[in-house]
Structures are given as C-alpha cells and as structure tokens.
Tab-separated table of C-alpha atoms in Angstrom:
chain	number	residue	atom	x	y	z
A	14	UNK	CA	-38.270	-14.699	12.958
A	15	UNK	CA	-35.341	-15.951	10.958
A	16	UNK	CA	-33.916	-13.646	8.273
A	17	UNK	CA	-32.106	-15.389	5.622
A	18	UNK	CA	-29.429	-13.718	3.715
A	19	UNK	CA	-27.388	-14.733	1.024
A	20	UNK	CA	-24.450	-13.063	-0.748
A	21	UNK	CA	-22.831	-14.385	-3.942
A	22	UNK	CA	-19.717	-12.212	-5.233
A	23	UNK	CA	-17.761	-12.817	-8.209
A	24	UNK	CA	-14.769	-10.652	-8.918
A	25	UNK	CA	-12.631	-10.622	-11.934
A	26	UNK	CA	-9.030	-9.340	-11.172
A	27	UNK	CA	-7.399	-8.628	-14.482
A	28	UNK	CA	-4.098	-7.258	-14.015
A	29	UNK	CA	-1.543	-6.952	-16.751
A	30	UNK	CA	1.937	-8.227	-15.612
A	31	UNK	CA	3.321	-5.771	-18.474
A	32	UNK	CA	5.048	-3.644	-15.822
A	33	UNK	CA	7.088	-6.688	-14.699
A	34	UNK	CA	9.868	-6.983	-16.889
A	35	UNK	CA	8.948	-3.726	-18.868
A	36	UNK	CA	8.571	-0.902	-16.274
A	37	UNK	CA	10.650	-0.478	-12.971
A	38	UNK	CA	10.827	1.473	-9.817
A	39	UNK	CA	13.520	3.428	-8.330
A	40	UNK	CA	13.588	3.879	-4.601
A	41	UNK	CA	16.040	5.667	-2.085
A	42	UNK	CA	16.567	7.836	0.745
A	43	UNK	CA	18.163	11.337	0.950
A	44	UNK	CA	19.915	12.675	3.991
A	45	UNK	CA	21.931	15.747	4.661
A	46	UNK	CA	25.817	15.879	5.707
A	47	UNK	CA	25.006	15.219	9.278
A	48	UNK	CA	22.531	12.061	8.515
A	49	UNK	CA	19.315	14.006	9.058
A	50	UNK	CA	16.590	12.760	6.534
A	51	UNK	CA	15.604	15.607	4.019
A	52	UNK	CA	11.922	15.952	3.281
A	53	UNK	CA	10.570	17.528	0.070
A	54	UNK	CA	13.769	16.972	-1.902
A	55	UNK	CA	13.227	16.952	-5.744
A	56	UNK	CA	14.144	13.864	-7.286
A	57	UNK	CA	13.645	13.257	-11.088
A	58	UNK	CA	15.265	11.722	-14.327
A	59	UNK	CA	16.733	14.097	-16.443
A	60	UNK	CA	14.903	14.618	-19.806
A	61	UNK	CA	11.873	12.711	-18.554
A	62	UNK	CA	8.537	13.444	-16.966
A	63	UNK	CA	9.180	11.211	-14.110
A	64	UNK	CA	9.670	13.445	-10.910
A	65	UNK	CA	8.857	13.176	-7.221
A	66	UNK	CA	9.385	14.553	-3.916
A	67	UNK	CA	11.071	12.809	-0.926
A	68	UNK	CA	8.659	12.286	2.004
A	69	UNK	CA	8.929	13.143	5.704
A	70	UNK	CA	11.509	10.707	6.471
A	71	UNK	CA	13.596	11.318	3.253
A	72	UNK	CA	12.268	8.420	1.155
A	73	UNK	CA	11.544	8.905	-2.536
A	74	UNK	CA	9.698	6.514	-5.192
A	75	UNK	CA	9.836	6.978	-9.011
A	76	UNK	CA	7.787	4.117	-10.364
A	77	UNK	CA	6.185	3.296	-14.264
A	78	UNK	CA	9.981	3.678	-15.658
A	79	UNK	CA	10.838	1.840	-18.828
A	80	UNK	CA	14.427	0.059	-18.905
A	81	UNK	CA	17.302	2.041	-20.080
A	82	UNK	CA	20.036	4.526	-19.157
A	83	UNK	CA	19.118	7.518	-17.229
A	84	UNK	CA	20.693	10.275	-15.298
A	85	UNK	CA	19.095	10.768	-11.775
A	86	UNK	CA	19.107	14.137	-10.514
A	87	UNK	CA	18.691	15.028	-6.629
A	88	UNK	CA	18.197	18.736	-5.812
A	89	UNK	CA	17.170	20.784	-2.865
A	90	UNK	CA	17.116	24.572	-1.997
A	91	UNK	CA	20.620	25.125	-0.048
A	92	UNK	CA	22.171	22.126	-1.154
A	93	UNK	CA	24.618	21.152	-3.907
A	94	UNK	CA	22.747	19.220	-6.503
A	95	UNK	CA	23.663	15.485	-6.867
A	96	UNK	CA	23.544	13.381	-10.257
A	97	UNK	CA	23.862	9.777	-10.450
A	98	UNK	CA	23.937	7.762	-13.748
A	99	UNK	CA	21.520	4.769	-13.959
A	100	UNK	CA	21.320	1.593	-16.272
A	101	UNK	CA	17.780	0.567	-15.277
A	102	UNK	CA	17.117	-3.230	-15.815
A	103	UNK	CA	15.126	-4.162	-12.922
A	104	UNK	CA	13.550	-2.493	-9.654
A	105	UNK	CA	16.291	-0.917	-7.678
A	106	UNK	CA	16.970	0.768	-4.172
A	107	UNK	CA	19.857	3.034	-4.384
A	108	UNK	CA	22.308	3.813	-1.589
A	109	UNK	CA	21.722	6.561	0.573
A	110	UNK	CA	22.507	10.026	-1.184
A	111	UNK	CA	23.982	12.715	1.056
A	112	UNK	CA	23.359	16.223	0.100
A	113	UNK	CA	26.116	18.609	1.248
A	114	UNK	CA	25.321	22.336	2.278
A	115	UNK	CA	25.878	25.037	-0.521
A	116	UNK	CA	26.125	27.519	2.060
A	117	UNK	CA	29.551	29.050	2.472
A	118	UNK	CA	30.943	30.192	5.973
A	119	UNK	CA	31.837	33.670	6.230
A	120	UNK	CA	34.619	34.530	8.271
A	121	UNK	CA	34.560	36.930	11.340
A	122	UNK	CA	30.647	36.955	11.168
A	123	UNK	CA	28.328	36.300	14.209
A	124	UNK	CA	24.792	36.157	13.752
A	125	UNK	CA	22.258	35.892	16.776
A	126	UNK	CA	18.550	34.999	16.685
A	127	UNK	CA	15.912	33.354	18.775
A	128	UNK	CA	13.715	31.190	16.892
A	129	UNK	CA	9.937	31.234	18.141
A	130	UNK	CA	8.525	28.780	16.100
A	131	UNK	CA	8.123	25.069	16.667
A	132	UNK	CA	9.071	22.353	14.025
A	133	UNK	CA	6.589	19.296	14.350
A	134	UNK	CA	8.499	16.058	14.743
A	135	UNK	CA	8.411	13.869	11.924
A	136	UNK	CA	5.820	11.045	12.524
A	137	UNK	CA	6.932	7.578	11.647
A	138	UNK	CA	4.935	5.327	9.519
A	139	UNK	CA	3.160	2.567	11.476
A	140	UNK	CA	2.390	-0.746	9.824
A	141	UNK	CA	0.988	-3.869	10.706
A	142	UNK	CA	0.963	-6.753	8.494
A	143	UNK	CA	-0.447	-10.209	8.003
A	144	UNK	CA	0.287	-12.941	5.637
A	145	UNK	CA	-3.122	-14.526	4.401
A	146	UNK	CA	-1.217	-17.923	3.995
A	147	UNK	CA	-0.879	-17.909	7.658
A	148	UNK	CA	-4.316	-17.841	8.682
A	149	UNK	CA	-6.085	-19.132	5.355
A	150	UNK	CA	-6.301	-22.717	6.874
A	151	UNK	CA	-8.580	-21.515	9.805
A	152	UNK	CA	-11.471	-20.895	7.645
A	153	UNK	CA	-12.047	-17.241	8.765
A	154	UNK	CA	-13.620	-14.245	6.861
A	155	UNK	CA	-11.362	-11.199	5.556
A	156	UNK	CA	-12.777	-8.962	8.449
A	157	UNK	CA	-12.016	-11.505	11.017
A	158	UNK	CA	-8.244	-11.298	9.936
A	159	UNK	CA	-8.041	-7.695	9.935
A	160	UNK	CA	-9.907	-7.447	13.271
A	161	UNK	CA	-6.991	-9.484	15.061
A	162	UNK	CA	-4.412	-6.822	14.392
A	163	UNK	CA	-3.654	-4.490	17.115
A	164	UNK	CA	-5.369	-1.333	17.281
A	165	UNK	CA	-7.908	-2.253	14.537
A	166	UNK	CA	-11.699	-3.075	15.468
A	167	UNK	CA	-14.218	-4.244	12.657
A	168	UNK	CA	-17.891	-3.856	14.115
A	169	UNK	CA	-20.696	-5.797	12.054
A	170	UNK	CA	-24.355	-6.532	12.611
A	171	UNK	CA	-25.358	-10.110	13.351
A	172	UNK	CA	-26.114	-10.647	9.576
A	173	UNK	CA	-23.607	-12.148	7.412
A	174	UNK	CA	-22.699	-9.613	4.422
A	175	UNK	CA	-23.727	-6.314	6.051
A	176	UNK	CA	-21.471	-3.446	5.833
A	177	UNK	CA	-18.601	-3.042	8.609
A	178	UNK	CA	-17.701	-0.064	10.581
A	179	UNK	CA	-13.764	-0.039	10.681
A	180	UNK	CA	-11.698	1.966	13.377
A	181	UNK	CA	-8.104	2.179	13.600
A	182	UNK	CA	-6.627	3.541	16.809
A	183	UNK	CA	-10.264	4.624	17.820
A	184	UNK	CA	-11.000	6.810	14.461
A	185	UNK	CA	-13.446	5.498	12.198
A	186	UNK	CA	-15.647	6.631	9.385
A	187	UNK	CA	-14.410	8.214	6.471
A	188	UNK	CA	-11.041	9.013	8.219
A	189	UNK	CA	-10.212	5.317	7.538
A	190	UNK	CA	-9.992	3.879	3.888
A	191	UNK	CA	-9.759	0.610	2.417
A	192	UNK	CA	-7.292	0.115	-0.533
A	193	UNK	CA	-6.609	-2.645	-3.165
A	194	UNK	CA	-3.195	-2.693	-4.241
A	195	UNK	CA	-2.857	1.168	-3.396
A	196	UNK	CA	-6.107	2.114	-4.988
A	197	UNK	CA	-8.978	3.178	-3.020
A	198	UNK	CA	-11.730	0.358	-2.965
A	199	UNK	CA	-14.614	2.859	-3.584
A	200	UNK	CA	-12.851	3.665	-6.936
A	201	UNK	CA	-12.598	-0.055	-8.025
A	202	UNK	CA	-15.820	-1.553	-6.138
A	203	UNK	CA	-17.966	1.317	-5.209
A	204	UNK	CA	-20.893	-0.904	-4.148
A	205	UNK	CA	-19.004	-3.494	-2.100
A	206	UNK	CA	-17.653	-3.429	1.488
A	207	UNK	CA	-14.527	-5.322	3.154
A	208	UNK	CA	-16.968	-7.795	4.654
A	209	UNK	CA	-18.019	-8.854	1.134
A	210	UNK	CA	-14.568	-9.269	-0.535
A	211	UNK	CA	-13.194	-13.032	-0.874
A	212	UNK	CA	-10.216	-13.810	0.928
A	213	UNK	CA	-8.933	-16.279	-1.553
A	214	UNK	CA	-7.048	-13.606	-3.901
A	215	UNK	CA	-5.703	-11.604	-1.084
A	216	UNK	CA	-1.857	-12.312	-0.428
A	217	UNK	CA	-1.040	-9.867	2.387
A	218	UNK	CA	-3.066	-7.096	4.502
A	219	UNK	CA	-0.950	-4.025	5.447
A	220	UNK	CA	-2.604	-1.591	8.037
A	221	UNK	CA	-1.419	1.800	8.358
A	222	UNK	CA	-2.022	3.838	11.507
A	223	UNK	CA	-1.911	7.459	10.866
A	224	UNK	CA	0.434	8.462	8.171
A	225	UNK	CA	0.254	6.498	4.641
A	226	UNK	CA	3.183	5.636	2.659
A	227	UNK	CA	3.980	7.539	-0.814
A	228	UNK	CA	2.910	4.260	-2.742
A	229	UNK	CA	-0.542	4.511	-1.529
A	230	UNK	CA	-2.599	6.590	-4.125
A	231	UNK	CA	-4.808	8.847	-1.596
A	232	UNK	CA	-4.407	9.991	2.143
A	233	UNK	CA	-6.765	9.417	5.029
A	234	UNK	CA	-6.373	10.987	8.283
A	235	UNK	CA	-7.025	7.931	10.666
A	236	UNK	CA	-5.263	5.552	8.566
A	237	UNK	CA	-5.820	2.869	5.950
A	238	UNK	CA	-6.099	-0.911	5.197
A	239	UNK	CA	-4.574	-1.934	1.908
A	240	UNK	CA	-5.156	-5.270	0.480
A	241	UNK	CA	-2.384	-6.739	-1.531
A	242	UNK	CA	-3.682	-9.328	-4.159
A	243	UNK	CA	-1.939	-12.454	-5.562
A	244	UNK	CA	0.120	-11.565	-8.672
A	245	UNK	CA	1.300	-15.125	-9.720
A	246	UNK	CA	3.330	-15.875	-12.891
A	247	UNK	CA	1.981	-19.418	-12.988
A	248	UNK	CA	-1.238	-21.300	-13.195
A	249	UNK	CA	-2.809	-21.940	-9.836
A	250	UNK	CA	-6.449	-23.011	-8.191
A	251	UNK	CA	-7.291	-22.809	-4.408
A	252	UNK	CA	-10.734	-23.372	-3.187
A	253	UNK	CA	-12.454	-23.895	0.143
A	254	UNK	CA	-15.969	-24.868	1.527
A	255	UNK	CA	-17.054	-24.401	5.210
A	256	UNK	CA	-20.082	-25.220	7.222
A	257	UNK	CA	-20.918	-23.587	10.587
A	258	UNK	CA	-23.819	-22.777	12.883
A	259	UNK	CA	-26.966	-21.068	11.869
A	260	UNK	CA	-26.862	-22.898	8.563
A	261	UNK	CA	-23.475	-20.825	7.568
A	262	UNK	CA	-22.083	-21.773	4.369
A	263	UNK	CA	-18.922	-20.166	3.334
A	264	UNK	CA	-17.349	-20.878	-0.266
A	265	UNK	CA	-14.227	-19.229	-1.665
A	266	UNK	CA	-12.074	-19.997	-4.712
A	267	UNK	CA	-9.257	-18.275	-6.886
A	268	UNK	CA	-8.225	-19.388	-10.142
A	269	UNK	CA	-5.140	-17.813	-11.696
A	270	UNK	CA	-3.771	-18.232	-15.265
A	271	UNK	CA	-0.628	-17.020	-16.514
A	272	UNK	CA	0.817	-16.567	-20.001
A	273	UNK	CA	4.826	-16.722	-20.579
A	274	UNK	CA	5.398	-14.518	-17.145
A	275	UNK	CA	4.290	-11.221	-19.159
A	276	UNK	CA	0.360	-11.264	-18.375
A	277	UNK	CA	-1.856	-13.094	-15.906
A	278	UNK	CA	-5.505	-12.988	-15.204
A	279	UNK	CA	-7.129	-14.027	-11.852
A	280	UNK	CA	-10.851	-15.192	-11.281
A	281	UNK	CA	-11.733	-14.830	-7.709
A	282	UNK	CA	-15.127	-15.443	-6.232
A	283	UNK	CA	-16.893	-16.257	-2.954
A	284	UNK	CA	-20.481	-17.430	-1.887
A	285	UNK	CA	-21.639	-16.620	2.052
A	286	UNK	CA	-24.768	-17.881	3.390
A	287	UNK	CA	-26.372	-17.707	6.881
A	288	UNK	CA	-29.767	-17.910	8.332
A	289	UNK	CA	-28.991	-15.234	11.071
C-alpha cells in the first residue's frame, strides 16, 4: 500500500535590519597578568543597563548598544578595575584586557596549605560549520546537510516530512536543541521540525558539540544546531525544483526585499512531496 504525503510550508522571515547601523556589539577577552583567561568577570558600560559576565574562556559580549561614547568598566574580585573609553560607531572587538592582581605581597610572611579540591578544566567550545552555498547546488534537504557533519546523526522514517531524531556525539532527545539565529526553534515555530524547514533562506549551519557560546539564547546539555539565515541588504531571488524516485518533488524558493539598507524582509518557502 502506498502512502502519499505532501508537505507545504511557507515561512515569512521578517527581520528588521534596524540593528545594523543603529545598535552595535562590543566583544573581547579578559585575562590575568600571567595570561590565564578569567571567567565570571563583570563587564559593563558605565551609567547604562548594558552588563555581562565573561565566560569560561574569558570572552564577553555586550549587545544592542546605541552608537555614542561610553566608559567600559571591567572588574573582578581580587583584581584592579580597568576602564576604557569607547566611541562606538560599529561592532568592535577590543584588544585583550589584562587585569592585574590587587593583592599586595607581605614581607617575611610564609603561608602553607594543602589544597584538597579539584578545579574542572575549562571545556573548549567545539563548533562545526558548513556554508549552504557550498552544497545548495547538490539538491539536498536541510537534514541531509546537517547529517554530513562529523559527530551528528539525523534519523528519520522513510516518509518525507516526518519528525527527525537528532543526536550529537551520541546524545539525543531534549538534550539537543535547534536554534534559528540563536533563538530556540520551538519558540519561533513550535509545530515544525528541522526536516520541514526550507533550505533556501539558510546561510550557514553551526553545530555546537557540548558547551554553547554566550550568543546562543539558551543552553543544551548535548549541544545544539544553529541555523543562520540570510540577511541581505539588496533584492534577491533564488528558486529550485527537483524530481527524484518514488515520485519525489522538492521545490524551494527565497525572495528578499531590502529598503535602503535599513530594513529587509525575506519570504522563504518549500514544497516537498513523495509517495513513500
């Protein structure tokens, strides 16, 4: 018995490019005076609500900052505070900030102690990325592209459009999450699955194995897949149509409209059909 399944999805990606040219990001790294990255360092802009903490490798990120002049303050317990003047006109990555110890050495004092606790080694952020433009001509689905990455496996039933089971380094289920531009996909499209998303509007796929970076909105124990969409500042149109075995039809398009590099709207859609 043949079971016919058709999937028709139409997505409207409405993204204001208001941030570009209006609000910016400040990124950097904090280390101590022996070159060791400092986690949990407080980094903020004076007289604003923009504040953050450095991560396990000493990196920090301040976002959504209006252009202007600011005083960046970096402080941590046991270290001297550092202040830097900023004239923010674009996204910037600052030079590495070095915090010096505020502890003064005492003369003729000897302290002996045994340390019984162990400090967990900093876990590096392992990222695998693939540019969609490198594979889009091969007429593949989004799940097929992700499944090519090392350590990532996507299991599906034989039916086109069925839900996918994603595993990263053997961990699956709710421990692995899918994001769109850093936001959990279930918040944006709660009824959809990665197997039903059109590939036409995706620019890049980042796969995080384990620890997630600070720019991703939430955490996931097993890792995550972040789909970075196109944000073009010019008008564009891309479409494709493919025919395969079992009466398989795959159609995909992405239409982008821009307005003076301040706003843009992207309309993306896909139609998938198969008799299996």
